[in-house]
mmCIF file of C-alpha atoms and ligand atoms in Angstrom:
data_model
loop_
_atom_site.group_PDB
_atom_site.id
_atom_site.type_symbol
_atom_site.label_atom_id
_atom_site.label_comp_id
_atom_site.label_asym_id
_atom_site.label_seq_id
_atom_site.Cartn_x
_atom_site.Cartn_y
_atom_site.Cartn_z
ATOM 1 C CA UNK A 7 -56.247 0.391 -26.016
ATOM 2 C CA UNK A 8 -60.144 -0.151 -26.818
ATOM 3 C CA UNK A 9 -61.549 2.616 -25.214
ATOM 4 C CA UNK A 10 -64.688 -0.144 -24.846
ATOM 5 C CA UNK A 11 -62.879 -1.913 -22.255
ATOM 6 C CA UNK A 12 -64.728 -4.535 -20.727
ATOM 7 C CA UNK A 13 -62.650 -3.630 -17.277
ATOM 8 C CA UNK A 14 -64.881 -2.614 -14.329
ATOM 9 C CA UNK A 15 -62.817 -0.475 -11.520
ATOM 10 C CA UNK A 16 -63.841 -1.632 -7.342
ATOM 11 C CA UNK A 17 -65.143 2.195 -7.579
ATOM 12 C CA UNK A 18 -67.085 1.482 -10.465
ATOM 13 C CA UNK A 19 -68.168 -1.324 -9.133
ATOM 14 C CA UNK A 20 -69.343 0.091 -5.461
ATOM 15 C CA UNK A 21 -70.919 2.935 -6.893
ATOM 16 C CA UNK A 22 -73.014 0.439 -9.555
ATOM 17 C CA UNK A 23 -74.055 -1.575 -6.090
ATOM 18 C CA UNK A 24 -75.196 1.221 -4.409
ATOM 19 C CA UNK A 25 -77.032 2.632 -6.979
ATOM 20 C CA UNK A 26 -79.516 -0.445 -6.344
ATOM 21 C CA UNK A 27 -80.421 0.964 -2.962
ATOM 22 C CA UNK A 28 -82.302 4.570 -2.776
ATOM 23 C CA UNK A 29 -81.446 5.073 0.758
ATOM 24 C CA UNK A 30 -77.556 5.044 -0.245
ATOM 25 C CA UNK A 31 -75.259 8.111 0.499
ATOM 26 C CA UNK A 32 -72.175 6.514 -0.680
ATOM 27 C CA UNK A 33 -70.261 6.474 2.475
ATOM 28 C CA UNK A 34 -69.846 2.987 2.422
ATOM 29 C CA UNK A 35 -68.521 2.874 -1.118
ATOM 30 C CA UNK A 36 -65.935 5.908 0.060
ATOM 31 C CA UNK A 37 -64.465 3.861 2.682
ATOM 32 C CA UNK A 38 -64.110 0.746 0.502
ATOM 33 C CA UNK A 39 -62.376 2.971 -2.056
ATOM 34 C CA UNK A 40 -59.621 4.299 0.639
ATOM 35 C CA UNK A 41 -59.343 1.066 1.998
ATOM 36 C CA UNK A 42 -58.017 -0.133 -1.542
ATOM 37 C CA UNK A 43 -56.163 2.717 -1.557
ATOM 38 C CA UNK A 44 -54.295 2.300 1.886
ATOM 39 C CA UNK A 45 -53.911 -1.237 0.405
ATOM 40 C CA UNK A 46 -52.063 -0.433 -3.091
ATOM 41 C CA UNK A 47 -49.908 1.220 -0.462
ATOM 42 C CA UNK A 48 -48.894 -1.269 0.992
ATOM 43 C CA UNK A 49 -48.744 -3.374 -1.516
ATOM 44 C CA UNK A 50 -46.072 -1.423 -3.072
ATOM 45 C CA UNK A 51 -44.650 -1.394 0.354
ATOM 46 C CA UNK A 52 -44.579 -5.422 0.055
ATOM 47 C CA UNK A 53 -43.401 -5.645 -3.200
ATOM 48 C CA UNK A 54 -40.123 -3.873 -1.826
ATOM 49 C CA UNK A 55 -39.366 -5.956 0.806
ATOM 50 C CA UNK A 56 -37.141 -7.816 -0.103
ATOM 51 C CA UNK A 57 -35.278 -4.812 -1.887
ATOM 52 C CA UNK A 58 -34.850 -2.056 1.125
ATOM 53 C CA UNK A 59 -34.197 -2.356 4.806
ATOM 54 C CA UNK A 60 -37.386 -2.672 6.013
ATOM 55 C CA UNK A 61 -37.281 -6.199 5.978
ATOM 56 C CA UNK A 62 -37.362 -7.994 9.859
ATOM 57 C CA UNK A 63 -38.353 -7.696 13.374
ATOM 58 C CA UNK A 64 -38.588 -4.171 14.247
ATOM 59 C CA UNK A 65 -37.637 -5.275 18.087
ATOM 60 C CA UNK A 66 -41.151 -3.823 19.350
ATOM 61 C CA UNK A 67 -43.517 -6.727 20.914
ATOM 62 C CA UNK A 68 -47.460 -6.216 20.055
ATOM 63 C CA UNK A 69 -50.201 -6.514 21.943
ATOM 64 C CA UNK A 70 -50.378 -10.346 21.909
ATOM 65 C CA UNK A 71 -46.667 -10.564 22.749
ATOM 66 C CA UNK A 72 -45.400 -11.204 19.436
ATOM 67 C CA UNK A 73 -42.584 -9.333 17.594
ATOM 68 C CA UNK A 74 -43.583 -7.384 14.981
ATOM 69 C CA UNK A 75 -42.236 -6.711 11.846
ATOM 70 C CA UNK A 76 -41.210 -3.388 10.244
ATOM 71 C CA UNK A 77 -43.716 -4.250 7.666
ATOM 72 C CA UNK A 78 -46.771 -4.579 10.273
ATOM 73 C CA UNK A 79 -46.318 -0.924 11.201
ATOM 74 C CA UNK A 80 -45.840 0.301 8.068
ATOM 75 C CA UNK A 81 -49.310 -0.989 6.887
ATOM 76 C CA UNK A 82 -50.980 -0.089 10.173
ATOM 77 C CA UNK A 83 -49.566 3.472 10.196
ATOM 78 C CA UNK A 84 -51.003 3.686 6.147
ATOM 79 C CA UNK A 85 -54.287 2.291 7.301
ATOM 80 C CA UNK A 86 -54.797 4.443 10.275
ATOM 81 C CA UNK A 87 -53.422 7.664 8.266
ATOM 82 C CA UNK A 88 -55.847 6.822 5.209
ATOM 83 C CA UNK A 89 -58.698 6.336 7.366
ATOM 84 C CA UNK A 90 -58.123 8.991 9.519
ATOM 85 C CA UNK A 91 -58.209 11.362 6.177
ATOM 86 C CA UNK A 92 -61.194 9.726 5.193
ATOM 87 C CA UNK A 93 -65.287 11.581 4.892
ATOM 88 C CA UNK A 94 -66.889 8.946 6.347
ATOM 89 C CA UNK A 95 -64.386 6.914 9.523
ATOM 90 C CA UNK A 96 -65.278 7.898 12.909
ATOM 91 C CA UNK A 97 -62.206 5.798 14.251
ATOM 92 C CA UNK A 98 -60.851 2.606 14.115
ATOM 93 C CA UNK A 99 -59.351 -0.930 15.731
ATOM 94 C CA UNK A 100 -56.253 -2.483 14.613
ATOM 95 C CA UNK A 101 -54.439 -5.697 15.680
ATOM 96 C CA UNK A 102 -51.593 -3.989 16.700
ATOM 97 C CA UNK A 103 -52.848 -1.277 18.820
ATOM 98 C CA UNK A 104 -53.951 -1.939 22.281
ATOM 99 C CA UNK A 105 -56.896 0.264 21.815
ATOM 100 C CA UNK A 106 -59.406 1.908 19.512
ATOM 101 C CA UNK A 107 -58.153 5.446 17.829
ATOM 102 C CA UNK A 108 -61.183 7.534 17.600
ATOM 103 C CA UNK A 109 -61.013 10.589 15.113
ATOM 104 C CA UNK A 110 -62.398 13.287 16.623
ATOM 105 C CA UNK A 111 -62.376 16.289 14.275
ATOM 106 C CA UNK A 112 -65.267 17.902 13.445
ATOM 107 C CA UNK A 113 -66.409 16.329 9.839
ATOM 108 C CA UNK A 114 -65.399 12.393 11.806
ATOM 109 C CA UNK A 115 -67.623 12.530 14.886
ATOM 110 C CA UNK A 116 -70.530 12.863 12.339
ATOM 111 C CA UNK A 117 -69.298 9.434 10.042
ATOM 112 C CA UNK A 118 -71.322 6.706 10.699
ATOM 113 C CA UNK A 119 -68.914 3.911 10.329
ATOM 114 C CA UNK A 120 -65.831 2.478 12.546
ATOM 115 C CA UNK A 121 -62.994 0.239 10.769
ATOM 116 C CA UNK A 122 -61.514 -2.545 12.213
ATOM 117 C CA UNK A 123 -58.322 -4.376 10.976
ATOM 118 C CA UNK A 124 -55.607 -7.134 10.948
ATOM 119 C CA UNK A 125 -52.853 -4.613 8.875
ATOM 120 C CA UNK A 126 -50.654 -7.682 7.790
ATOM 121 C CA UNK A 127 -51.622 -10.817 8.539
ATOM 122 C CA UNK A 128 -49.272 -13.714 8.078
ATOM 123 C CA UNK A 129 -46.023 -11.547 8.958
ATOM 124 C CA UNK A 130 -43.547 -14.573 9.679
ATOM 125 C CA UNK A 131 -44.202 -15.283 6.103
ATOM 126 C CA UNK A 132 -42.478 -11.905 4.834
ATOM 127 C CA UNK A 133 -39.092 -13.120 4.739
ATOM 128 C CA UNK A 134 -39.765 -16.275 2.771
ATOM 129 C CA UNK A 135 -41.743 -14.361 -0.140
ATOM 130 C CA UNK A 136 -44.783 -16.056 0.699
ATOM 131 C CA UNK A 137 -48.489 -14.649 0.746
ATOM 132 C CA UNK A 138 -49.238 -12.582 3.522
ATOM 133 C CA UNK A 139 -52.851 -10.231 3.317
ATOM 134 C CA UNK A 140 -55.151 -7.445 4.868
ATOM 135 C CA UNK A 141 -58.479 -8.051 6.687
ATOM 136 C CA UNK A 142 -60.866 -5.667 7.279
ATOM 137 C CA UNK A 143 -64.283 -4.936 8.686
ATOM 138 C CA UNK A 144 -66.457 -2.014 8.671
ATOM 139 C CA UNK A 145 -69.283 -1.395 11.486
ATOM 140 C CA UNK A 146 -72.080 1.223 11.990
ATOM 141 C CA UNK A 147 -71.612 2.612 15.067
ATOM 142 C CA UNK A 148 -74.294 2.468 17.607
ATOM 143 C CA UNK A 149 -73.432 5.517 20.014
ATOM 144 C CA UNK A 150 -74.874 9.116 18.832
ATOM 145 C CA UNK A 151 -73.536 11.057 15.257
ATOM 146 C CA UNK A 152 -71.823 13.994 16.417
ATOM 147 C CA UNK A 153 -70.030 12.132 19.790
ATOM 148 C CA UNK A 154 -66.356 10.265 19.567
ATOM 149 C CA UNK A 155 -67.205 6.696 18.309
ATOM 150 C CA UNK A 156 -66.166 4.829 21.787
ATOM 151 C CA UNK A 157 -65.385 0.886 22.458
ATOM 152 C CA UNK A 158 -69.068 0.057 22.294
ATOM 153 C CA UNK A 159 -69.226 0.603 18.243
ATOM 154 C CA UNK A 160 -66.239 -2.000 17.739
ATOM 155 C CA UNK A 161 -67.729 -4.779 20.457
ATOM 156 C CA UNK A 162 -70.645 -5.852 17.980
ATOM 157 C CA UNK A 163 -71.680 -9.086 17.081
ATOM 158 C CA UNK A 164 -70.533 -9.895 13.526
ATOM 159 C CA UNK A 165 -73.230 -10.377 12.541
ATOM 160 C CA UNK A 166 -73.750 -6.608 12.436
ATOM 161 C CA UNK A 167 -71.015 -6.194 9.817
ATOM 162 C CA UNK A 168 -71.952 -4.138 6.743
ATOM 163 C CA UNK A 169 -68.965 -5.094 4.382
ATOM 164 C CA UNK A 170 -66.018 -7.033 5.216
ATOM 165 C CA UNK A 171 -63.125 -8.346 3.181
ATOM 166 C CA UNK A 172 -59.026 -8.519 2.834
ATOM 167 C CA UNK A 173 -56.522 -8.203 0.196
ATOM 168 C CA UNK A 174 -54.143 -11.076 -1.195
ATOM 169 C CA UNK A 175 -50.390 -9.883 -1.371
ATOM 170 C CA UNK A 176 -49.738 -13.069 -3.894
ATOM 171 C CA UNK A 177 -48.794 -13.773 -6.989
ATOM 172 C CA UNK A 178 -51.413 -11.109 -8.230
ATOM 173 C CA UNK A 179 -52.722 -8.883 -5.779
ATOM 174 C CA UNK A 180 -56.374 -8.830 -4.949
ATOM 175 C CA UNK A 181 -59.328 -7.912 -3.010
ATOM 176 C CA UNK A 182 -61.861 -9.604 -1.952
ATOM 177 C CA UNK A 183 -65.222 -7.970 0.230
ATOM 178 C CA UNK A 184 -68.384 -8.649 1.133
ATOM 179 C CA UNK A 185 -71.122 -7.193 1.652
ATOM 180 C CA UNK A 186 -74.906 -8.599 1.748
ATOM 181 C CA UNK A 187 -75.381 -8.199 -2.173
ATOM 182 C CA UNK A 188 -72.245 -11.024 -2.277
ATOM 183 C CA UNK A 189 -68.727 -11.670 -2.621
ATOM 184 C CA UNK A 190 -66.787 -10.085 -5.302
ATOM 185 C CA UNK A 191 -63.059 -9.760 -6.454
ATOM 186 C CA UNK A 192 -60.717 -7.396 -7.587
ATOM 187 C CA UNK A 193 -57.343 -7.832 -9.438
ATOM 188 C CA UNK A 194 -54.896 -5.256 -9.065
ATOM 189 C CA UNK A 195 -53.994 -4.040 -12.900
ATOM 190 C CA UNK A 196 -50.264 -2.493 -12.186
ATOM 191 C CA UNK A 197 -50.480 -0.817 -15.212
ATOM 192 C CA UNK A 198 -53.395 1.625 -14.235
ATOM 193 C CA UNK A 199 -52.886 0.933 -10.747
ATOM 194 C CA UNK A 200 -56.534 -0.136 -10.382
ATOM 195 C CA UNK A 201 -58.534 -3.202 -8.673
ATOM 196 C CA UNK A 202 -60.596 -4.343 -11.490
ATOM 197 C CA UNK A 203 -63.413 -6.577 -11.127
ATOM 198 C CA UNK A 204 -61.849 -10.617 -11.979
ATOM 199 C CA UNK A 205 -63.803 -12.629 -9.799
ATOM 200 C CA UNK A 206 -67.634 -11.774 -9.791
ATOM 201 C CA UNK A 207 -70.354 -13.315 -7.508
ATOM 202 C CA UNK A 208 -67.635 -15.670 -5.662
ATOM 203 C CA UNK A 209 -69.550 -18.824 -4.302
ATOM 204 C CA UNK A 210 -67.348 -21.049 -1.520
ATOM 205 C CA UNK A 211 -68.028 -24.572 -3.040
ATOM 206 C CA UNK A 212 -70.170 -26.907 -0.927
ATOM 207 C CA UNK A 213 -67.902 -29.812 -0.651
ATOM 208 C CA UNK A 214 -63.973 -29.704 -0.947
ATOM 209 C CA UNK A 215 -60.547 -31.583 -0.634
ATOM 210 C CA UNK A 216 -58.106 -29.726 1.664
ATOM 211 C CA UNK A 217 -57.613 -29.263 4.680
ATOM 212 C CA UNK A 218 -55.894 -26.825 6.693
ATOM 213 C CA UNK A 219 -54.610 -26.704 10.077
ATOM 214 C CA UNK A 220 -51.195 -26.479 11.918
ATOM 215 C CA UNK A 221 -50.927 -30.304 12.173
ATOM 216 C CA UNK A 222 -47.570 -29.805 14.011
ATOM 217 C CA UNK A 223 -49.902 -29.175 17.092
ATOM 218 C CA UNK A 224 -51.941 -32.659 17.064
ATOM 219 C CA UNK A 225 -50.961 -34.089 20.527
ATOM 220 C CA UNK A 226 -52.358 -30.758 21.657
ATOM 221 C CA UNK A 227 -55.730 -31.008 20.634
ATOM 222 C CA UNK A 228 -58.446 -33.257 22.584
ATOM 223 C CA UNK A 229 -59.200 -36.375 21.199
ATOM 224 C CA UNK A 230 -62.302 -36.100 18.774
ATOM 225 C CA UNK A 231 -60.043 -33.272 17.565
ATOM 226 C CA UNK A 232 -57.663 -36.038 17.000
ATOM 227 C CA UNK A 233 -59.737 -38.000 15.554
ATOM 228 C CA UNK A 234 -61.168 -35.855 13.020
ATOM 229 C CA UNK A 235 -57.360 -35.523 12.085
ATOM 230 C CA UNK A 236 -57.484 -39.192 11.543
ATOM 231 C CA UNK A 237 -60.590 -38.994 9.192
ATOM 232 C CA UNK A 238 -59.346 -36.682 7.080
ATOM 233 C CA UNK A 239 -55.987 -38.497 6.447
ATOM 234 C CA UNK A 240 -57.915 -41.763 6.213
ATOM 235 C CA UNK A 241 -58.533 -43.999 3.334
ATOM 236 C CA UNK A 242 -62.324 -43.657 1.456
ATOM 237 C CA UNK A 243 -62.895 -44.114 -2.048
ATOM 238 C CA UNK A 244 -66.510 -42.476 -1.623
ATOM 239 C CA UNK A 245 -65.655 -39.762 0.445
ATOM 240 C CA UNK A 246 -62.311 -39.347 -1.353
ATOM 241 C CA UNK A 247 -60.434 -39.453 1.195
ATOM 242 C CA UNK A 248 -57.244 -38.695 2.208
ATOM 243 C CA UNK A 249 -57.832 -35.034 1.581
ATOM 244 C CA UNK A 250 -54.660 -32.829 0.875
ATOM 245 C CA UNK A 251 -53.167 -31.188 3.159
ATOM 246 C CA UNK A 252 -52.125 -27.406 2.824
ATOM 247 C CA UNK A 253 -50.742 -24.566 5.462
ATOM 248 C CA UNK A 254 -49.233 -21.609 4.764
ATOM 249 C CA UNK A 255 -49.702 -20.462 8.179
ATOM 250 C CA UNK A 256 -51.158 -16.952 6.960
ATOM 251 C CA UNK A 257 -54.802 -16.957 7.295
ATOM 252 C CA UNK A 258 -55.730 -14.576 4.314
ATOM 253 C CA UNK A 259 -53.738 -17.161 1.703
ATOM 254 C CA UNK A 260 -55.215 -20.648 3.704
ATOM 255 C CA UNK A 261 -58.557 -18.869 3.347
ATOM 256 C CA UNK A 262 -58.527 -17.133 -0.290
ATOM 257 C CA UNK A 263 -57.506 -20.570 -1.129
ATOM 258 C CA UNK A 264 -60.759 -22.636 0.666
ATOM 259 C CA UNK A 265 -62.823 -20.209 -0.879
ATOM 260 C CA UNK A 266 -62.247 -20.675 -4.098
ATOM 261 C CA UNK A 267 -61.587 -24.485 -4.363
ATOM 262 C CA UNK A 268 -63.641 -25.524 -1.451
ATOM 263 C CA UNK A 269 -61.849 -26.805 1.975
ATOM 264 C CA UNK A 270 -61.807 -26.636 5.841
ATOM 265 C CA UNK A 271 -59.699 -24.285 7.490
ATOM 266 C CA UNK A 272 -59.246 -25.030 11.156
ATOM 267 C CA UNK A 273 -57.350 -23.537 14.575
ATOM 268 C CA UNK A 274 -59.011 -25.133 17.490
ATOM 269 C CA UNK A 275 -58.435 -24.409 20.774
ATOM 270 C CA UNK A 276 -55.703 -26.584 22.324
ATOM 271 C CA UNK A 277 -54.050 -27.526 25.358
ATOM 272 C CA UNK A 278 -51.789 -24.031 24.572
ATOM 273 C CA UNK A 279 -54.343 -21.794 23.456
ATOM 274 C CA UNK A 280 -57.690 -22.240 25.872
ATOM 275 C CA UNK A 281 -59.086 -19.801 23.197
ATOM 276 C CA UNK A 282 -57.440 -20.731 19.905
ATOM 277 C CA UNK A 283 -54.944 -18.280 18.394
ATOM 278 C CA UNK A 284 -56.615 -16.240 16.380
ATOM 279 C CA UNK A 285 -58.682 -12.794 16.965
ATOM 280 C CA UNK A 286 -62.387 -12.328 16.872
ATOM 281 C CA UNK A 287 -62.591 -9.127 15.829
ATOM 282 C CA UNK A 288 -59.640 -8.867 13.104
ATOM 283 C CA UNK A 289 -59.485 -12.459 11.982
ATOM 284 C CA UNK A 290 -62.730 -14.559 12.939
ATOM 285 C CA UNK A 291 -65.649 -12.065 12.309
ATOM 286 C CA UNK A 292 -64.747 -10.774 8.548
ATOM 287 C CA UNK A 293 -63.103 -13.888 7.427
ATOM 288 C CA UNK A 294 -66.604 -16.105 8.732
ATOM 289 C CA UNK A 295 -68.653 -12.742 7.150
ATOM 290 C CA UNK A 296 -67.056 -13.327 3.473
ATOM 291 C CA UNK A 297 -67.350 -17.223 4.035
ATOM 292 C CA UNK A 298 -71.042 -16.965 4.914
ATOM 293 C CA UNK A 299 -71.976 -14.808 2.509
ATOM 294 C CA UNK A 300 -69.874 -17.416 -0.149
ATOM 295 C CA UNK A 301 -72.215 -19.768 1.082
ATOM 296 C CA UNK A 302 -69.490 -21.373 3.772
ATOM 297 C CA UNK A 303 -69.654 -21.731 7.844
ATOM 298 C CA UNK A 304 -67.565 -20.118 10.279
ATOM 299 C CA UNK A 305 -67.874 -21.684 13.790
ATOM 300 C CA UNK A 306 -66.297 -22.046 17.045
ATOM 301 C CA UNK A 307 -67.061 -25.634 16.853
ATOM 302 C CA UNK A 308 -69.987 -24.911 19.545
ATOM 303 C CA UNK A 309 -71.520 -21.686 17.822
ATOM 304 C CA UNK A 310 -71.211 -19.335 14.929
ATOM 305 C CA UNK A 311 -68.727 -17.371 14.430
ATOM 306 C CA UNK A 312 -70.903 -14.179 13.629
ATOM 307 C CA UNK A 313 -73.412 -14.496 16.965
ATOM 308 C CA UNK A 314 -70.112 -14.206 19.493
ATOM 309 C CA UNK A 315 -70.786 -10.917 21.564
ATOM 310 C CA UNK A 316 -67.361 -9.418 22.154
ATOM 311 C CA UNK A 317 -66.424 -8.382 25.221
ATOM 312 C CA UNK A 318 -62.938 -7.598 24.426
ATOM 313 C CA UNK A 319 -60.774 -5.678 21.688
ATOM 314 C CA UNK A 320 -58.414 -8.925 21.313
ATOM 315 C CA UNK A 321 -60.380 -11.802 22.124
ATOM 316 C CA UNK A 322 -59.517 -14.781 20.720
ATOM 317 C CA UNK A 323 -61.880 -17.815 19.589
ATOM 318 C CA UNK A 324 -61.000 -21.125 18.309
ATOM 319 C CA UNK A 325 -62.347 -21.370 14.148
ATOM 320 C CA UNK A 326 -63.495 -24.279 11.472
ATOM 321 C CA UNK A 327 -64.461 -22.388 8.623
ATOM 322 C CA UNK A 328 -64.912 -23.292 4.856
ATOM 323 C CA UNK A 329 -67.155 -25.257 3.026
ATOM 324 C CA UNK A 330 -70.783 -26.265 3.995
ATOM 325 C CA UNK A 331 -70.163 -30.119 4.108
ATOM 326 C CA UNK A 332 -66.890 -30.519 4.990
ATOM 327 C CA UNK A 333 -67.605 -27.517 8.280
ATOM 328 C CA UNK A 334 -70.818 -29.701 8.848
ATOM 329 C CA UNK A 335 -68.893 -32.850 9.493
ATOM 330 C CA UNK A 336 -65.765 -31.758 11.447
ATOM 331 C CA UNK A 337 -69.039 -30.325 13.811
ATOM 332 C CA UNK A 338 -70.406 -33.224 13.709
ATOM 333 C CA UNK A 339 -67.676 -35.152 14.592
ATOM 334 C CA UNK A 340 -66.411 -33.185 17.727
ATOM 335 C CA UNK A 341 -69.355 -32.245 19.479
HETATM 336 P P1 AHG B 402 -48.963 -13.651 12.221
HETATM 337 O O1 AHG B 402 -49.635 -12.513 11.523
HETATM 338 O O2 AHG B 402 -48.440 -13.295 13.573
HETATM 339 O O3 AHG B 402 -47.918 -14.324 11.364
HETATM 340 O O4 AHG B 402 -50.092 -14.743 12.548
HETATM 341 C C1 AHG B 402 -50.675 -15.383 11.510
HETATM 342 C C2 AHG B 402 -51.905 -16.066 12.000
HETATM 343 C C3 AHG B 402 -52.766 -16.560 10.864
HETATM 344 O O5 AHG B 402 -52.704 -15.783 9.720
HETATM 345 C C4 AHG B 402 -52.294 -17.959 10.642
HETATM 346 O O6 AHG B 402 -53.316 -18.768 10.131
HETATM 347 C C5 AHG B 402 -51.856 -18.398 12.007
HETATM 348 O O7 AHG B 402 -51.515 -17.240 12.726
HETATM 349 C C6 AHG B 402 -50.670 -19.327 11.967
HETATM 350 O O8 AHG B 402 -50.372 -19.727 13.249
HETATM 351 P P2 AHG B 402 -49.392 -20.967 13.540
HETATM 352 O O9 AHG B 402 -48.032 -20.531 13.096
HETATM 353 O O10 AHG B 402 -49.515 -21.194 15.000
HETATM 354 O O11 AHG B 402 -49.896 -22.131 12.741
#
């Protein structure tokens, strides 16, 4: 091996950020490094599945009254364990618990940051070997060093978010955060077991092609929804339209996919769902954070994403997210 390698490590890579700031203590970079690590984790975890008996419903019903997989836990047990170990977590929010855990040792009530996360996203996917993913978030907390981090450090706008990101269980594992220097990513080398910098300064393109949305759940939606259905499945040599259609139905993979070839990504609120399906604080905020700062919108369809005040742990919000232009005119077209 050429001992110049040209590979940069995420830690290589945090600490090389940081050093641009004189104010840094590294804290941030700390809990992005165990974040990857609870992640290779579980990605070894995932790469098993279909191998050992931990694939299927574990029988227990989460918060949101779905059945979880044996999987979810797993990755939210590694998550909360690695974080709880960690210098700089004061506590954290996950998807599948109905509250926040606060760590309240000693060295954790002086962190300054709280974590929040969607462990596995995508979980009905497991059993078909198809792309499932992480998101995460990390807050400064607002109540006092030196006190247990409470409810009111995890119910912040998100635009308050200092790095968010997930990680791509796919054909090639990755991650992908944000932070206000930009959007990088990281491919998981196997061989030394290290995210290493493959995707630098990621930029969501302005225009795209795809779109993607549960279509299955069209008579549902109100009619300019409808109707912006219609447009995008219409005929237009200048717009090029029809666009394609793609769903995985796992957020992380629609999304890492509209990022990087350019797209809409859409679950509106329907005659089901008053609210949408998916969470605010696991889903919305740090999937609309990365998009923005790719250059991309995340809305509600009547306000960003990232100016919501939460008032709960497990809201829920409708979402159009993706690409500038293509955002701009489903907005357009349904207010
Ligand atoms: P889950 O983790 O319970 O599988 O939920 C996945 C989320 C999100 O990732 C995905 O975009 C959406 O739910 C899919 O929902 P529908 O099946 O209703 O389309």
């Amino acid at each position: 091996m050429n001992p110049n390698r040209h590979l940069m490590t995420i830690d290589e890579f945090t600490i090389y950020q940081s050093r641009q700031f004189s104010q840094s203590t590294g804290e941030l970079s700390i809990l992005l490094r165990d974040i990857s690590l609870a992640c290779k984790l579980i990605n070894k975890q995932v790469n098993k599945a279909g191998l050992v008996d931990i694939l299927g419903a574990h029988g227990a019903v989460n918060v949101q009254g779905e059945e979880q997989m044996k999987l979810d836990i797993f990755a939210n047990e590694v998550l909360i364990n690695v974080l709880r170990n960690s210098a700089d977590c004061a506590g954290i929010a996950s998807e599948e618990n109905d509250d926040i855990i606060v760590f309240d040792d000693a060295h954790s009530l002086q962190s300054k940051y709280v974590v929040m996360f969607d462990p596995l996203d995508g979980s009905s996917n497991i059993d078909v070997n198809a792309s499932i993913g992480t998101i995460f978030c990390i807050y400064k907390r607002v109540t006092p060093l030196g006190t247990p981090c409470t409810r009111e450090d995890f119910l912040q706008k998100g635009n308050k978010t200092m790095a968010a990101g997930y990680v791509i269980y796919g054909s090639s594992t990755m991650m992908v955060y944000a932070t206000q220097l930009g959007v990088n990513g990281f491919t998981l080398e196997p061989s030394i077991g290290e995210f290493c910098l493959s995707h630098k300064d990621i930029k969501c393109p302005v225009d795209g092609k795809i779109y993607s949305v549960n279509q299955g759940n069209t008579n549902k939606l109100d009619p300019k929804l409808q109707s912006y259905l219609a447009y995008c499945m219409e005929n237009d040599k200048e717009t090029k339209r029809p666009y394609s259609h793609r769903y995985i139905g796992s957020m992380v993979a629609d999304l890492h996919r509209t990022i990087i070839k350019g797209g809409i990504f859409l679950y509106p609120a329907d005659s089901s769902n008053a609210s949408g399906k998916l969470r605010l604080l696991y889903e919305c905020n740090p999937m609309s954070y990365i998009v923005e700062m790719a250059g991309g919108i995340g809305s509600t369809g009547s306000q960003p994403i990232l100016d919501i005040m939460p008032t709960e742990l497990h809201q829920r919000v409708p979402i159009f997210i993706g690409s500038k232009n293509m955002v701009e005119k489903a907005l357009e077209m349904i207010s």
